[in-house]
Structure formats: structure tokens, C-alpha cells
Short mmCIF file of C-alpha atoms in Angstrom, two decimals:
data_model
loop_
_atom_site.label_atom_id
_atom_site.label_comp_id
_atom_site.label_asym_id
_atom_site.label_seq_id
_atom_site.Cartn_x
_atom_site.Cartn_y
_atom_site.Cartn_z
CA MET A 9 -57.27 -40.64 1.92
CA SER A 10 -53.89 -38.92 2.01
CA GLY A 11 -52.64 -37.34 -1.19
CA GLN A 12 -49.03 -38.08 -0.37
CA THR A 13 -47.06 -39.71 -3.15
CA LEU A 14 -45.05 -42.91 -2.81
CA THR A 15 -41.88 -40.75 -2.92
CA ASP A 16 -43.16 -38.78 0.08
CA ARG A 17 -43.81 -41.96 2.06
CA ILE A 18 -40.41 -43.41 1.20
CA ALA A 19 -38.61 -40.15 2.17
CA ALA A 20 -40.44 -40.02 5.50
CA ALA A 21 -39.63 -43.68 6.17
CA GLN A 22 -35.97 -43.09 5.45
CA TYR A 23 -35.78 -40.25 7.97
CA SER A 24 -37.61 -42.42 10.53
CA LEU A 25 -34.97 -45.12 10.11
CA THR A 26 -32.22 -42.59 10.84
CA GLY A 27 -34.00 -41.70 14.09
CA SER A 28 -34.45 -38.07 13.12
CA GLU A 29 -37.99 -37.06 14.05
CA VAL A 30 -37.22 -33.43 13.12
CA ALA A 31 -36.11 -34.38 9.56
CA ARG A 32 -39.18 -36.59 9.31
CA ALA A 33 -41.42 -33.68 10.30
CA VAL A 34 -39.75 -31.49 7.68
CA CYS A 35 -40.39 -34.18 5.06
CA LYS A 36 -44.03 -34.46 6.14
CA ALA A 37 -44.48 -30.68 6.00
CA THR A 38 -43.09 -30.56 2.45
CA THR A 39 -44.97 -33.33 0.63
CA HIS A 40 -46.18 -33.24 -2.97
CA GLU A 41 -49.75 -32.51 -1.86
CA VAL A 42 -50.97 -29.13 -3.23
CA MET A 43 -51.90 -27.77 0.16
CA GLY A 44 -50.13 -25.68 2.77
CA PRO A 45 -47.85 -27.46 5.26
CA LYS A 46 -50.00 -29.13 7.89
CA LYS A 47 -50.31 -27.28 11.18
CA LYS A 48 -49.35 -30.31 13.28
CA HIS A 49 -46.00 -30.58 11.47
CA LEU A 50 -45.31 -26.84 11.68
CA ASP A 51 -46.22 -26.89 15.40
CA TYR A 52 -43.84 -29.79 15.98
CA LEU A 53 -41.02 -27.95 14.25
CA ILE A 54 -41.74 -24.71 16.14
CA HIS A 55 -41.68 -26.63 19.43
CA ALA A 56 -38.46 -28.41 18.42
CA THR A 57 -36.62 -25.07 17.95
CA ASN A 58 -37.16 -24.41 21.68
CA GLU A 59 -35.62 -27.71 22.72
CA THR A 60 -31.93 -27.39 23.62
CA ASN A 61 -31.12 -30.93 22.44
CA VAL A 62 -32.56 -30.37 18.94
CA ASN A 63 -29.99 -29.97 16.14
CA ILE A 64 -31.05 -26.67 14.50
CA PRO A 65 -28.47 -26.95 11.68
CA GLN A 66 -29.90 -30.39 10.77
CA MET A 67 -33.43 -28.94 10.64
CA ALA A 68 -32.28 -26.10 8.36
CA GLU A 69 -30.19 -28.38 6.11
CA THR A 70 -33.14 -30.73 5.69
CA LEU A 71 -35.24 -27.78 4.50
CA PHE A 72 -32.52 -26.74 2.08
CA GLU A 73 -32.42 -30.30 0.82
CA ARG A 74 -36.20 -30.29 0.24
CA ALA A 75 -35.85 -26.95 -1.62
CA CYS A 76 -33.58 -28.74 -4.14
CA ASN A 77 -36.51 -30.95 -5.26
CA ALA A 78 -37.64 -30.78 -8.86
CA SER A 79 -41.32 -30.28 -7.92
CA TRP A 80 -42.62 -26.72 -7.39
CA VAL A 81 -44.92 -28.01 -4.70
CA VAL A 82 -42.17 -29.45 -2.52
CA VAL A 83 -39.89 -26.45 -3.00
CA PHE A 84 -42.67 -23.90 -2.35
CA LYS A 85 -43.66 -25.76 0.84
CA ALA A 86 -40.01 -25.87 1.94
CA LEU A 87 -39.92 -22.04 1.61
CA VAL A 88 -43.22 -21.64 3.45
CA THR A 89 -42.03 -23.95 6.22
CA THR A 90 -38.75 -22.09 6.54
CA HIS A 91 -40.54 -18.75 6.58
CA HIS A 92 -42.97 -19.98 9.25
CA ILE A 93 -40.13 -21.12 11.52
CA MET A 94 -38.25 -17.84 11.02
CA VAL A 95 -41.34 -15.93 12.17
CA HIS A 96 -42.65 -18.22 14.95
CA GLY A 97 -39.70 -20.39 15.99
CA ASN A 98 -36.90 -19.84 18.51
CA GLU A 99 -34.43 -17.18 17.44
CA ARG A 100 -31.73 -19.84 17.23
CA PHE A 101 -33.20 -20.89 13.90
CA ILE A 102 -32.83 -17.54 12.15
CA GLN A 103 -29.49 -17.03 13.84
CA TYR A 104 -28.27 -20.18 12.12
CA LEU A 105 -29.64 -19.10 8.75
CA ALA A 106 -27.95 -15.73 9.13
CA SER A 107 -24.62 -17.41 9.92
CA ARG A 108 -24.59 -19.30 6.60
CA GLY A 109 -22.87 -17.86 3.55
CA SER A 110 -25.84 -18.73 1.35
CA LEU A 111 -29.37 -20.10 1.76
CA PHE A 112 -31.69 -20.81 -1.15
CA ASN A 113 -30.09 -20.90 -4.59
CA LEU A 114 -33.29 -20.81 -6.64
CA SER A 115 -32.53 -18.09 -9.22
CA ASN A 116 -32.65 -20.66 -12.00
CA PHE A 117 -35.40 -22.89 -10.62
CA VAL A 118 -37.97 -24.02 -13.18
CA ASP A 119 -40.51 -26.88 -12.83
CA LYS A 120 -40.86 -28.12 -16.39
CA THR A 121 -43.61 -30.62 -15.76
CA GLY A 122 -46.31 -28.28 -17.17
CA SER A 123 -47.53 -24.72 -17.58
CA HIS A 124 -48.58 -24.64 -13.95
CA GLY A 125 -45.06 -25.50 -12.83
CA TYR A 126 -43.69 -22.66 -14.94
CA ASP A 127 -46.12 -20.17 -13.32
CA MET A 128 -45.28 -21.26 -9.81
CA SER A 129 -41.53 -21.25 -10.53
CA THR A 130 -41.63 -17.42 -10.84
CA PHE A 131 -43.07 -17.10 -7.32
CA ILE A 132 -40.50 -19.57 -5.96
CA ARG A 133 -37.51 -17.68 -7.42
CA ARG A 134 -38.77 -14.38 -5.87
CA TYR A 135 -39.74 -15.97 -2.55
CA GLY A 136 -36.33 -17.63 -2.17
CA ARG A 137 -34.60 -14.30 -2.83
CA TYR A 138 -36.71 -12.59 -0.22
CA LEU A 139 -35.97 -15.20 2.47
CA ASN A 140 -32.24 -14.84 1.63
CA GLU A 141 -32.57 -11.09 2.15
CA LYS A 142 -34.50 -11.66 5.43
CA ALA A 143 -31.65 -13.77 6.82
CA PHE A 144 -29.05 -11.29 5.56
CA ALA A 145 -30.90 -8.42 7.31
CA TYR A 146 -30.71 -10.40 10.54
CA ARG A 147 -26.97 -10.86 10.03
CA GLN A 148 -26.57 -7.10 9.56
CA MET A 149 -28.74 -6.03 12.53
CA ALA A 150 -28.80 -9.04 14.91
CA PHE A 151 -32.59 -8.81 15.03
CA ASP A 152 -35.58 -9.53 12.78
CA PHE A 153 -37.49 -6.37 11.78
CA ALA A 154 -40.74 -8.37 11.69
CA ARG A 155 -40.31 -9.54 15.31
CA VAL A 156 -39.17 -6.37 17.12
CA LYS A 157 -41.38 -4.09 19.18
CA LYS A 158 -43.14 -1.33 17.24
CA GLY A 159 -44.62 2.01 18.30
CA ALA A 160 -43.60 4.93 20.45
CA ASP A 161 -41.15 2.86 22.54
CA GLY A 162 -40.33 0.39 19.76
CA VAL A 163 -36.83 -0.59 18.63
CA MET A 164 -36.69 1.64 15.55
CA ARG A 165 -38.23 4.65 17.33
CA MET A 166 -35.65 4.46 20.17
CA MET A 167 -32.62 3.48 18.08
CA ALA A 168 -29.43 5.59 18.25
CA SER A 169 -28.43 7.62 15.19
CA ASP A 170 -25.46 5.54 14.07
CA LYS A 171 -27.37 2.25 14.22
CA LEU A 172 -30.47 3.85 12.64
CA LEU A 173 -28.41 4.96 9.63
CA LYS A 174 -27.40 1.35 9.17
CA ALA A 175 -30.83 -0.09 9.83
CA MET A 176 -32.84 2.03 7.39
CA PRO A 177 -30.99 0.92 4.18
CA THR A 178 -31.12 -2.68 5.35
CA LEU A 179 -34.88 -2.36 5.93
CA GLN A 180 -35.30 -0.73 2.53
CA ASP A 181 -33.55 -3.66 0.88
CA SER A 182 -35.97 -6.07 2.56
CA LEU A 183 -38.93 -4.01 1.35
CA TYR A 184 -37.40 -3.82 -2.12
CA TRP A 185 -37.65 -7.63 -2.44
CA LEU A 186 -40.83 -8.13 -0.45
CA SER A 187 -43.07 -5.50 -2.04
CA PRO A 188 -43.02 -6.76 -5.67
CA LEU A 189 -43.21 -10.36 -4.41
CA PHE A 190 -46.36 -9.56 -2.45
CA LEU A 191 -47.87 -7.67 -5.41
CA SER A 192 -47.26 -10.63 -7.69
CA PHE A 193 -49.28 -12.81 -5.32
CA LEU A 194 -52.17 -10.38 -5.77
CA GLN A 195 -52.12 -10.98 -9.50
CA VAL A 196 -52.57 -14.72 -9.41
CA HIS A 197 -55.22 -16.32 -11.58
CA PRO A 198 -58.59 -16.64 -9.75
CA LYS A 199 -58.35 -20.45 -9.90
CA GLU A 200 -55.25 -20.25 -7.69
CA LEU A 201 -57.19 -18.76 -4.84
CA THR A 202 -57.96 -22.31 -3.68
CA ASN A 203 -54.24 -23.20 -3.82
CA GLY A 204 -53.30 -23.92 -0.21
CA VAL A 205 -49.60 -23.42 -0.83
CA ILE A 206 -50.18 -19.97 -2.30
CA ASN A 207 -52.51 -19.03 0.54
CA ALA A 208 -50.00 -20.13 3.23
CA ALA A 209 -47.26 -18.05 1.61
CA PHE A 210 -49.55 -15.07 1.06
CA LEU A 211 -50.46 -14.87 4.72
CA LEU A 212 -46.87 -14.93 5.90
CA LEU A 213 -45.79 -12.33 3.35
CA PHE A 214 -48.73 -10.02 4.16
CA LYS A 215 -47.85 -10.06 7.88
CA ASP A 216 -44.19 -9.38 7.14
CA LEU A 217 -45.09 -6.49 4.85
CA ILE A 218 -47.31 -4.81 7.51
CA LYS A 219 -44.58 -5.26 10.16
CA LEU A 220 -41.76 -4.00 7.97
CA PHE A 221 -43.74 -0.88 6.93
CA ALA A 222 -44.47 -0.27 10.58
CA CYS A 223 -40.73 -0.45 11.33
CA TYR A 224 -40.00 1.85 8.40
CA ASN A 225 -42.54 4.36 9.68
CA ASP A 226 -40.94 4.22 13.14
CA GLY A 227 -37.51 4.74 11.59
CA ILE A 228 -38.61 7.78 9.60
CA ILE A 229 -40.22 9.35 12.65
CA ASN A 230 -36.97 8.75 14.61
CA LEU A 231 -34.86 10.28 11.79
CA LEU A 232 -37.06 13.36 11.55
CA GLY A 233 -36.99 13.78 15.35
CA LYS A 234 -33.19 13.68 15.35
CA TYR A 235 -33.04 16.09 12.42
CA PHE A 236 -35.15 18.72 14.16
CA ILE A 237 -33.17 18.37 17.35
CA LEU A 238 -29.94 19.06 15.39
CA GLN A 239 -31.57 22.01 13.59
CA ALA A 240 -32.87 23.63 16.78
CA PRO A 241 -29.56 25.36 17.82
CA LEU A 242 -29.18 26.79 14.30
CA ARG A 243 -32.38 28.82 14.49
#
């Protein structure tokens, strides 16, 4: 039997009545069930971002609306869903997020329904801040560090000096918010290892961390290469 609450069912029904299947899918992905967003709903939303007739701002605004819920479960799943679409969806989605003046205002979020809610609220505040930074980095660079090509012929390795000097501080800022967030997930209580919401977020953050460090490594190699080229005539 589904663990969805009556509130979840009513919200989904309301969106169905408005004719917005995208908003309904967002609602279904962010229910009160303590489990990660269901794959079928995430897949639907990813597919929707590639459809030219889909209203991307409406999708994003529905996610922001869900992130204003009082329940840590709903808010956490809204963040996970947003992150998943930023990583796997059409670039139009993150472009819209980057165009907004603000995204998630969760710095004061606290679920006061119990001690568990308090514990999860800490993760939510940090997670929201990281996603804000991820969108800001896209606004600064016009690309997502986690999605660009890596390696010898990657974006950061081939980048011109002026753009590289802009990219490295932006990348450092992203790592500044991501690294402690990821470490905090490693310190969760053993009983939380079965928490599907935590697991879904952990996987996304782990992949971002690996990709951002790869970009940072490419950037450092590029900087050192340019430095030695400049130093060569002075020898």
C-alpha cells in the first residue's frame, strides 16, 4: 500500500484538475513518504525538460513551492528532485534557475515536529545553499562544472587564461559549500543508512564532488602549464 498522506493525494489531485501533468509529477516526486523520489516521476520530469512545449519556469516554481513545505521530507525531496533535474535534465532547466535572483531560501528552515526533523533540517539548510551556489556558478560561467568534458581535451584544461582566472574562484566557491555538506552526510547516524531520501541526496552529491574535483585538477594543470610557458622566456 502507498505511504502517501491524504495531503499528498489532495495536492496531486489539485494539479491534475489544473491540467498540469508536470506539476502533478513534481508533487508525486515530493510526497511525505520517507523514500527517495520515485524513478518513474524523475524520468517523466527529465523527459519533460526536453519537450519544447513544456513550461520550464512552471516546473521550477512548483519545486520551489514544494520546498516551502513545513515537512523536512517534502523539502528534502524537492531539493533532491531539483538536483537530479539539474544534473540529468535539459540545460534549459538550469539556465532558468541561473536567471532567477534567488532560489531556495532555507537558511532558517526547521522542522519542529520532532528530534528527527531537527536533525534533517541541518542537511536541508546546507543542501539548499549548495544548490543556490550551483545555479550561481552556471550564471557566472554559462556551463555546469559537473557536466562539462574532463581530461586532456576537457573544458578546464583547454580554457583561455582570462576565463580560467574567473572559473577557478567560482569552482572553489562550489567546492567550499559542497565539501562540508558531503562530509556531514558521512556522519549520519547508522540508522539513517536506510533513509531513502538521504541515500538519494548522497549519491547526487558524491557524483558532483568527484566531477568538481576533476574540473579543479584540470584547471590547476592548465594554470601550471600557462605559468611555465610565461616563465620560459625569462630563463
